[in-house]
Short mmCIF file of N, CA and C in Angstrom, two decimals:
data_model
loop_
_atom_site.label_atom_id
_atom_site.label_comp_id
_atom_site.label_asym_id
_atom_site.label_seq_id
_atom_site.Cartn_x
_atom_site.Cartn_y
_atom_site.Cartn_z
N UNK L 1 149.22 -64.81 -19.02
CA UNK L 1 149.80 -65.31 -17.89
C UNK L 1 150.91 -63.98 -17.50
N UNK L 2 150.43 -63.44 -16.19
CA UNK L 2 151.32 -62.67 -15.51
C UNK L 2 152.54 -62.87 -15.01
N UNK L 3 154.14 -62.12 -15.51
CA UNK L 3 155.23 -62.79 -15.01
C UNK L 3 155.63 -62.23 -13.58
N UNK L 4 156.39 -63.25 -12.57
CA UNK L 4 156.53 -62.77 -11.25
C UNK L 4 157.80 -61.91 -11.54
N UNK L 5 157.55 -61.03 -10.59
CA UNK L 5 158.53 -59.54 -10.58
C UNK L 5 159.90 -59.96 -9.52
N UNK L 6 160.42 -61.04 -9.91
CA UNK L 6 161.81 -61.21 -9.12
C UNK L 6 161.88 -61.09 -7.80
N UNK L 7 160.54 -61.99 -7.29
CA UNK L 7 160.27 -61.87 -5.84
C UNK L 7 161.68 -62.96 -5.17
N UNK L 8 162.10 -63.55 -6.06
CA UNK L 8 163.25 -64.32 -5.32
C UNK L 8 164.32 -63.54 -5.07
N UNK L 9 164.46 -62.51 -5.74
CA UNK L 9 165.51 -61.37 -5.45
C UNK L 9 165.20 -60.04 -4.50
N UNK L 10 163.95 -60.01 -4.56
CA UNK L 10 163.60 -58.53 -3.78
C UNK L 10 162.42 -58.64 -3.33
N UNK L 11 162.08 -57.96 -2.04
CA UNK L 11 160.56 -58.30 -1.83
C UNK L 11 160.52 -56.76 -1.05
N UNK L 12 159.59 -56.50 -1.26
CA UNK L 12 159.20 -54.59 -0.97
C UNK L 12 158.62 -54.64 0.21
N UNK L 13 158.57 -53.85 1.30
CA UNK L 13 158.04 -53.95 2.41
C UNK L 13 157.38 -52.39 2.41
N UNK L 14 156.20 -52.44 2.70
CA UNK L 14 155.89 -50.83 2.48
C UNK L 14 154.72 -50.57 3.55
N UNK L 15 154.96 -49.28 3.82
CA UNK L 15 154.17 -48.54 4.93
C UNK L 15 153.93 -46.96 4.91
N UNK L 16 152.80 -46.64 5.53
CA UNK L 16 152.70 -45.14 5.18
C UNK L 16 152.70 -44.47 6.24
N UNK L 17 153.42 -43.40 6.44
CA UNK L 17 154.04 -42.48 7.49
C UNK L 17 152.57 -40.97 7.42
N UNK L 18 152.09 -40.96 8.23
CA UNK L 18 151.38 -39.68 8.39
C UNK L 18 151.64 -38.86 9.61
N UNK L 19 152.00 -37.40 8.85
CA UNK L 19 152.01 -36.24 10.37
C UNK L 19 151.20 -35.22 10.00
N UNK L 20 150.05 -35.08 11.14
CA UNK L 20 149.24 -34.05 10.52
C UNK L 20 149.45 -33.00 11.85
N UNK L 21 150.27 -33.74 12.92
CA UNK L 21 150.68 -32.59 13.89
C UNK L 21 152.15 -32.74 14.11
N UNK L 22 152.77 -31.31 14.34
CA UNK L 22 154.29 -31.29 14.16
C UNK L 22 154.91 -32.32 15.22
N UNK L 23 154.06 -32.85 16.65
CA UNK L 23 154.84 -33.81 17.34
C UNK L 23 154.27 -35.32 17.28
N UNK L 24 153.90 -35.32 16.01
CA UNK L 24 153.07 -36.92 16.10
C UNK L 24 153.02 -37.57 14.57
N UNK L 25 153.54 -38.90 14.48
CA UNK L 25 153.92 -39.57 13.23
C UNK L 25 152.79 -40.82 13.40
N UNK L 26 151.93 -40.89 12.53
CA UNK L 26 151.38 -42.26 12.57
C UNK L 26 151.69 -43.12 11.44
N UNK L 27 152.28 -44.46 11.85
CA UNK L 27 152.61 -45.38 10.99
C UNK L 27 151.74 -46.22 10.73
N UNK L 28 151.29 -46.64 9.64
CA UNK L 28 150.25 -47.72 9.27
C UNK L 28 151.40 -48.82 8.31
N UNK L 29 151.00 -50.22 8.79
CA UNK L 29 151.74 -51.11 8.06
C UNK L 29 150.81 -52.12 7.85
N UNK L 30 150.98 -53.15 7.16
CA UNK L 30 150.08 -54.32 6.91
C UNK L 30 149.47 -54.89 8.35
N UNK L 31 150.52 -54.95 9.06
CA UNK L 31 149.82 -55.39 10.54
C UNK L 31 149.13 -54.65 11.42
N UNK L 32 149.92 -53.52 11.57
CA UNK L 32 149.38 -52.53 12.59
C UNK L 32 149.45 -51.35 12.51
N UNK L 33 148.83 -50.42 13.35
CA UNK L 33 148.77 -48.71 13.17
C UNK L 33 149.38 -48.32 14.20
N UNK L 34 150.65 -47.29 14.32
CA UNK L 34 151.14 -46.96 15.38
C UNK L 34 151.61 -45.64 15.61
N UNK L 35 151.50 -44.93 16.62
CA UNK L 35 152.12 -43.72 16.65
C UNK L 35 153.33 -43.36 17.51
N UNK L 36 154.16 -42.46 17.11
CA UNK L 36 155.34 -42.12 17.54
C UNK L 36 155.35 -40.86 17.47
N UNK L 37 155.83 -40.07 19.04
CA UNK L 37 155.67 -38.93 19.02
C UNK L 37 156.75 -38.06 19.03
N UNK L 38 157.97 -38.68 19.34
CA UNK L 38 159.32 -38.27 19.16
C UNK L 38 160.26 -39.01 18.58
N UNK L 39 161.36 -38.55 17.88
CA UNK L 39 162.49 -39.27 17.11
C UNK L 39 163.41 -39.93 18.11
N UNK L 40 163.74 -39.00 19.39
CA UNK L 40 164.20 -39.58 20.51
C UNK L 40 164.24 -38.86 21.90
N UNK L 41 164.22 -39.39 22.93
CA UNK L 41 163.82 -38.59 24.24
C UNK L 41 164.99 -39.00 25.42
N UNK L 42 165.14 -38.12 26.08
CA UNK L 42 166.26 -38.34 26.98
C UNK L 42 165.53 -38.22 28.62
N UNK L 43 164.25 -38.05 28.14
CA UNK L 43 163.53 -38.00 29.77
C UNK L 43 163.20 -39.36 29.99
N UNK L 44 163.98 -39.84 31.30
CA UNK L 44 163.76 -41.17 31.63
C UNK L 44 162.12 -41.71 32.11
N UNK L 45 161.28 -40.66 32.29
CA UNK L 45 160.29 -40.94 32.44
C UNK L 45 159.04 -41.00 31.72
N UNK L 46 159.37 -40.84 30.43
CA UNK L 46 158.89 -40.99 28.93
C UNK L 46 158.63 -42.24 29.14
N UNK L 47 157.43 -42.47 28.92
CA UNK L 47 157.01 -44.06 28.66
C UNK L 47 156.68 -44.31 27.27
N UNK L 48 156.68 -43.51 26.38
CA UNK L 48 156.11 -43.62 24.70
C UNK L 48 157.72 -44.20 23.99
N UNK L 49 157.51 -45.10 23.15
CA UNK L 49 158.53 -45.63 22.29
C UNK L 49 158.72 -44.16 21.35
N UNK L 50 159.81 -44.08 21.29
CA UNK L 50 160.48 -42.87 20.43
C UNK L 50 161.18 -43.79 18.92
N UNK L 51 161.24 -43.11 18.16
CA UNK L 51 161.59 -43.93 16.73
C UNK L 51 162.92 -44.27 17.21
N UNK L 52 163.78 -43.71 17.78
CA UNK L 52 165.22 -44.75 18.19
C UNK L 52 164.70 -45.57 18.78
N UNK L 53 164.09 -45.67 19.69
CA UNK L 53 163.70 -46.73 20.16
C UNK L 53 163.19 -47.87 19.37
N UNK L 54 162.39 -47.64 18.56
CA UNK L 54 161.76 -48.66 17.76
C UNK L 54 163.01 -49.40 16.96
N UNK L 55 163.90 -48.32 16.59
CA UNK L 55 165.00 -48.85 15.30
C UNK L 55 166.21 -49.64 16.51
N UNK L 56 166.29 -49.15 17.49
CA UNK L 56 167.52 -50.06 18.40
C UNK L 56 166.77 -51.32 18.60
N UNK L 57 165.60 -51.26 19.24
CA UNK L 57 164.83 -52.46 19.59
C UNK L 57 164.59 -53.59 18.23
N UNK L 58 164.45 -53.07 17.22
CA UNK L 58 164.28 -54.03 16.01
C UNK L 58 165.69 -54.54 15.77
N UNK L 59 166.89 -53.63 15.87
CA UNK L 59 168.19 -54.21 15.72
C UNK L 59 168.62 -55.51 16.68
N UNK L 60 168.37 -54.93 18.19
CA UNK L 60 168.65 -55.82 18.81
C UNK L 60 167.56 -57.49 18.86
N UNK L 61 166.26 -57.28 18.62
CA UNK L 61 165.34 -58.15 18.34
C UNK L 61 165.79 -59.26 17.35
N UNK L 62 166.13 -58.36 16.05
CA UNK L 62 166.49 -59.34 14.82
C UNK L 62 167.58 -59.97 15.39
N UNK L 63 168.71 -59.30 15.58
CA UNK L 63 169.80 -60.12 15.82
C UNK L 63 169.88 -61.22 17.20
N UNK L 64 168.91 -61.11 18.20
CA UNK L 64 168.57 -62.24 19.15
C UNK L 64 167.98 -63.36 18.66
N UNK L 65 167.07 -63.08 17.86
CA UNK L 65 166.50 -63.94 17.15
C UNK L 65 167.07 -64.88 16.16
N UNK L 66 167.85 -64.35 15.11
CA UNK L 66 168.65 -64.68 14.50
C UNK L 66 169.79 -65.69 14.82
N UNK L 67 170.14 -65.11 16.22
CA UNK L 67 171.39 -65.82 16.74
C UNK L 67 170.70 -67.30 17.19
N UNK L 68 169.59 -67.41 17.85
CA UNK L 68 168.60 -68.60 18.52
C UNK L 68 168.58 -69.32 17.45
N UNK L 69 167.91 -68.50 16.42
CA UNK L 69 167.26 -69.41 15.48
C UNK L 69 168.31 -70.16 14.51
N UNK L 70 169.74 -69.86 14.36
CA UNK L 70 170.79 -70.36 13.93
C UNK L 70 171.42 -71.64 14.71
N UNK L 71 170.86 -71.37 16.10
CA UNK L 71 171.44 -72.06 16.84
C UNK L 71 170.46 -73.62 16.77
N UNK L 72 169.32 -73.34 16.85
CA UNK L 72 168.29 -74.30 16.60
C UNK L 72 168.32 -75.12 15.21
N UNK L 73 168.69 -74.53 14.50
CA UNK L 73 168.80 -75.20 13.16
C UNK L 73 170.05 -76.16 12.92
N UNK L 74 171.26 -75.81 13.65
CA UNK L 74 172.57 -76.28 13.73
C UNK L 74 172.93 -77.09 14.93
N UNK L 75 173.56 -76.59 15.77
CA UNK L 75 173.95 -77.30 16.97
C UNK L 75 172.84 -77.69 18.00
N UNK L 76 172.10 -76.78 18.33
CA UNK L 76 170.97 -76.62 19.38
C UNK L 76 171.74 -76.87 20.49
N UNK L 77 172.95 -76.59 20.98
CA UNK L 77 173.30 -76.25 22.06
C UNK L 77 172.82 -75.11 23.02
N UNK L 78 172.12 -74.03 22.88
CA UNK L 78 171.68 -73.07 23.64
C UNK L 78 170.55 -73.23 24.38
N UNK L 79 170.48 -73.05 25.63
CA UNK L 79 169.29 -73.52 26.28
C UNK L 79 168.63 -72.11 26.37
N UNK L 80 169.05 -70.86 26.81
CA UNK L 80 168.61 -69.49 26.95
C UNK L 80 169.69 -68.75 26.65
N UNK L 81 169.07 -67.57 25.75
CA UNK L 81 170.36 -66.40 25.90
C UNK L 81 169.80 -65.08 25.89
N UNK L 82 170.38 -64.19 26.36
CA UNK L 82 169.88 -62.99 26.77
C UNK L 82 171.18 -62.34 25.90
N UNK L 83 171.12 -60.86 25.44
CA UNK L 83 171.69 -59.56 25.30
C UNK L 83 171.81 -58.62 25.80
N UNK L 84 173.02 -58.22 26.22
CA UNK L 84 173.10 -56.89 26.95
C UNK L 84 173.33 -55.66 25.66
N UNK L 85 172.73 -54.93 25.16
CA UNK L 85 172.80 -54.09 24.06
C UNK L 85 173.10 -52.56 24.63
N UNK L 86 174.06 -51.58 24.21
CA UNK L 86 174.31 -50.49 24.45
C UNK L 86 174.61 -49.67 23.04
N UNK L 87 173.68 -48.80 22.73
CA UNK L 87 173.85 -48.19 21.56
C UNK L 87 174.60 -46.80 21.61
N UNK L 88 175.83 -46.51 21.32
CA UNK L 88 176.43 -45.11 21.28
C UNK L 88 175.90 -44.19 20.56
N UNK L 89 175.20 -43.01 20.92
CA UNK L 89 174.62 -42.24 20.00
C UNK L 89 175.83 -40.64 20.18
N UNK L 90 176.61 -40.33 19.29
CA UNK L 90 177.50 -39.20 19.19
C UNK L 90 176.90 -37.96 18.87
N UNK L 91 177.10 -37.06 19.54
CA UNK L 91 176.75 -35.79 19.61
C UNK L 91 175.33 -35.30 20.05
N UNK L 92 175.08 -35.82 21.27
CA UNK L 92 173.79 -35.82 21.75
C UNK L 92 173.15 -34.38 22.12
N UNK L 93 174.11 -33.64 22.29
CA UNK L 93 173.90 -32.06 22.48
C UNK L 93 173.27 -31.39 21.63
N UNK L 94 173.96 -31.70 20.33
CA UNK L 94 173.90 -31.09 19.18
C UNK L 94 172.07 -31.61 18.66
N UNK L 95 171.57 -32.89 19.07
CA UNK L 95 170.34 -33.08 18.81
C UNK L 95 169.35 -32.07 19.72
N UNK L 96 169.91 -31.80 20.88
CA UNK L 96 169.31 -30.90 21.57
C UNK L 96 169.10 -29.40 21.29
N UNK L 97 169.83 -29.22 20.51
CA UNK L 97 170.29 -27.89 19.39
C UNK L 97 170.76 -26.92 20.86
N UNK L 98 171.94 -27.41 21.51
CA UNK L 98 172.46 -26.71 22.39
C UNK L 98 173.80 -25.90 21.69
N UNK L 99 173.24 -24.57 22.08
CA UNK L 99 174.36 -23.71 21.27
C UNK L 99 175.59 -24.13 21.41
N UNK L 100 176.83 -24.18 20.06
CA UNK L 100 177.87 -24.72 20.49
C UNK L 100 178.24 -26.13 19.70
N UNK L 101 177.10 -26.91 19.63
CA UNK L 101 177.32 -28.04 19.37
C UNK L 101 176.27 -28.37 18.14
N UNK L 102 177.32 -28.09 16.59
CA UNK L 102 176.22 -28.56 15.74
C UNK L 102 177.05 -29.64 14.90
N UNK L 103 177.88 -30.20 15.21
CA UNK L 103 177.91 -31.51 14.71
C UNK L 103 176.80 -32.66 14.49
N UNK L 104 176.60 -33.30 13.73
CA UNK L 104 175.48 -34.31 13.18
C UNK L 104 175.38 -35.55 14.42
N UNK L 105 174.08 -35.50 15.02
CA UNK L 105 173.89 -36.48 15.96
C UNK L 105 173.74 -37.72 15.18
N UNK L 106 174.01 -39.05 15.47
CA UNK L 106 174.11 -40.30 15.30
C UNK L 106 174.25 -41.57 15.95
N UNK L 107 173.91 -42.62 15.85
CA UNK L 107 174.57 -43.87 16.56
C UNK L 107 175.32 -44.18 15.60
N UNK L 108 176.67 -44.44 16.57
CA UNK L 108 177.75 -44.77 15.93
C UNK L 108 178.46 -45.95 16.59
N UNK L 109 177.86 -46.62 17.41
CA UNK L 109 178.29 -47.58 17.76
C UNK L 109 177.32 -48.56 18.83
N UNK L 110 177.82 -50.22 18.75
CA UNK L 110 177.00 -50.59 19.66
C UNK L 110 177.96 -51.86 20.23
N UNK L 111 177.53 -51.66 21.64
CA UNK L 111 178.10 -52.75 22.50
C UNK L 111 177.64 -53.93 22.94
N UNK L 112 177.81 -55.13 22.64
CA UNK L 112 177.01 -56.34 22.74
C UNK L 112 177.69 -56.86 23.72
N UNK L 113 177.01 -57.62 24.65
CA UNK L 113 177.32 -58.42 25.65
C UNK L 113 176.10 -59.70 25.65
N UNK L 114 176.65 -60.82 25.10
CA UNK L 114 175.53 -62.12 25.05
C UNK L 114 175.86 -63.16 26.33
N UNK L 115 174.81 -63.34 27.17
CA UNK L 115 175.09 -64.14 28.01
C UNK L 115 174.28 -65.64 27.54
N UNK L 116 174.98 -66.73 27.45
CA UNK L 116 174.53 -67.84 26.85
C UNK L 116 174.19 -68.96 27.90
N UNK L 117 173.30 -69.60 28.16
CA UNK L 117 173.33 -70.82 29.03
C UNK L 117 173.03 -71.92 27.72
N UNK L 118 173.98 -72.63 28.24
CA UNK L 118 174.50 -73.74 27.87
C UNK L 118 175.20 -75.05 28.40
N UNK L 119 174.99 -76.14 28.02
CA UNK L 119 175.71 -77.28 28.81
C UNK L 119 176.89 -77.90 27.73
N UNK L 120 177.20 -76.95 26.92
CA UNK L 120 178.48 -77.45 26.10
C UNK L 120 179.37 -76.55 26.81
N UNK L 121 180.87 -77.07 26.92
CA UNK L 121 181.61 -75.87 27.42
C UNK L 121 182.63 -75.76 26.64
N UNK L 122 182.92 -76.22 25.35
CA UNK L 122 183.86 -75.81 24.73
C UNK L 122 182.96 -75.28 22.93
N UNK L 123 182.90 -73.90 23.22
CA UNK L 123 181.99 -73.53 21.97
C UNK L 123 182.61 -72.33 21.76
N UNK L 124 182.72 -72.20 20.07
CA UNK L 124 183.12 -70.91 19.87
C UNK L 124 182.17 -70.05 19.42
N UNK L 125 181.11 -69.17 20.44
CA UNK L 125 180.40 -68.43 20.22
C UNK L 125 180.66 -67.35 18.84
N UNK L 126 182.06 -66.65 19.11
CA UNK L 126 182.26 -65.57 17.84
C UNK L 126 181.80 -66.49 16.43
N UNK L 127 182.31 -67.46 16.47
CA UNK L 127 182.25 -68.28 15.18
C UNK L 127 180.52 -68.19 14.66
N UNK L 128 180.15 -68.86 15.81
CA UNK L 128 178.56 -69.07 15.80
C UNK L 128 177.87 -67.69 15.21
N UNK L 129 178.31 -66.66 15.91
CA UNK L 129 177.37 -65.25 16.07
C UNK L 129 177.96 -64.85 14.41
N UNK L 130 179.16 -64.96 13.81
CA UNK L 130 179.86 -64.27 12.66
C UNK L 130 178.62 -64.96 11.58
N UNK L 131 178.51 -66.63 11.60
CA UNK L 131 177.80 -67.30 10.55
C UNK L 131 176.14 -66.99 10.77
N UNK L 132 175.71 -66.94 12.33
CA UNK L 132 174.12 -66.75 12.61
C UNK L 132 173.97 -65.18 11.47
N UNK L 133 174.96 -64.22 11.94
CA UNK L 133 175.01 -62.70 11.29
C UNK L 133 174.53 -62.63 9.82
N UNK L 134 174.85 -63.85 9.10
CA UNK L 134 175.00 -63.83 7.58
C UNK L 134 173.95 -63.76 7.38
N UNK L 135 172.67 -64.06 7.91
CA UNK L 135 171.40 -64.36 7.55
C UNK L 135 170.32 -63.15 8.52
N UNK L 136 170.76 -62.44 9.08
CA UNK L 136 170.29 -61.13 9.70
C UNK L 136 169.99 -59.91 8.96
N UNK L 137 168.87 -59.60 8.48
CA UNK L 137 168.65 -58.50 7.77
C UNK L 137 168.98 -57.04 8.19
N UNK L 138 168.62 -57.26 9.61
CA UNK L 138 169.06 -56.04 10.26
C UNK L 138 170.58 -55.73 10.55
N UNK L 139 171.18 -56.80 11.11
CA UNK L 139 172.68 -56.72 11.21
C UNK L 139 173.17 -56.34 9.85
N UNK L 140 172.77 -56.98 8.73
CA UNK L 140 173.49 -56.68 7.86
C UNK L 140 173.50 -55.20 7.00
N UNK L 141 172.17 -54.75 7.23
CA UNK L 141 172.22 -53.34 7.06
C UNK L 141 172.95 -52.26 7.71
N UNK L 142 173.13 -52.61 8.79
CA UNK L 142 173.66 -51.46 9.58
C UNK L 142 175.50 -51.89 10.27
N UNK L 143 175.64 -53.14 9.65
CA UNK L 143 177.19 -53.17 10.24
C UNK L 143 178.09 -52.72 9.83
N UNK L 144 178.08 -51.97 8.62
CA UNK L 144 179.21 -51.40 7.68
C UNK L 144 178.98 -49.58 8.51
N UNK L 145 177.84 -49.23 8.74
CA UNK L 145 177.68 -47.98 9.46
C UNK L 145 177.91 -47.91 11.12
N UNK L 146 177.83 -48.71 11.65
CA UNK L 146 177.63 -48.44 13.16
C UNK L 146 178.79 -49.84 13.33
N UNK L 147 179.89 -49.02 14.53
CA UNK L 147 180.77 -49.82 15.18
C UNK L 147 180.35 -51.14 15.94
N UNK L 148 180.44 -52.46 15.52
CA UNK L 148 179.86 -53.33 16.67
C UNK L 148 180.90 -54.03 17.18
N UNK L 149 180.78 -53.97 18.64
CA UNK L 149 181.71 -55.00 19.44
C UNK L 149 181.00 -55.99 20.10
N UNK L 150 181.41 -57.20 20.14
CA UNK L 150 180.59 -58.17 20.45
C UNK L 150 181.51 -59.16 21.53
N UNK L 151 180.95 -59.47 22.59
CA UNK L 151 181.63 -60.23 23.49
C UNK L 151 180.50 -61.40 24.33
N UNK L 152 180.80 -62.56 24.73
CA UNK L 152 180.24 -63.48 25.27
C UNK L 152 180.74 -63.90 26.57
N UNK L 153 179.47 -64.27 27.27
CA UNK L 153 179.74 -64.99 28.65
C UNK L 153 178.72 -66.28 28.61
N UNK L 154 179.41 -67.44 28.93
CA UNK L 154 178.85 -69.04 28.59
C UNK L 154 178.15 -68.99 30.31
N UNK L 155 177.15 -69.48 30.32
CA UNK L 155 176.84 -70.17 31.45
C UNK L 155 176.27 -71.22 31.77
N UNK L 156 177.25 -72.03 32.22
CA UNK L 156 177.36 -73.73 32.04
C UNK L 156 176.36 -73.97 33.21
#
């Protein structure tokens, strides 16, 4: 009989990434195949998702879904919620290879404002957020490397 490989402690997520052209990466997951043409774009008319778009979108959706699911399992006081996420990129000119700017570009912070529709008036959303994020995979992955500032606006 084959022994289970610690599946209760570790779960491996695999994918393949192939680049046959200098400006195109093809990503193969178990569920979908997609192409990414740029790591980052400052062109407001670029409609293709970049690597950074996928990354920040994944963090935003993960946090939003984790918060809402936490509420539904516990108090179920949230009718609807929206998060306004602003990711802060340091050293963008270095990324563009502008002469004189040679520091490493990176996402250094996230400012997040939650808008929460609820019929409750005395809710500690900060405490709910802290508890909800305990089970949020992507938040737990980035919380120690990205400065995250969170505020709430209740809409009653």
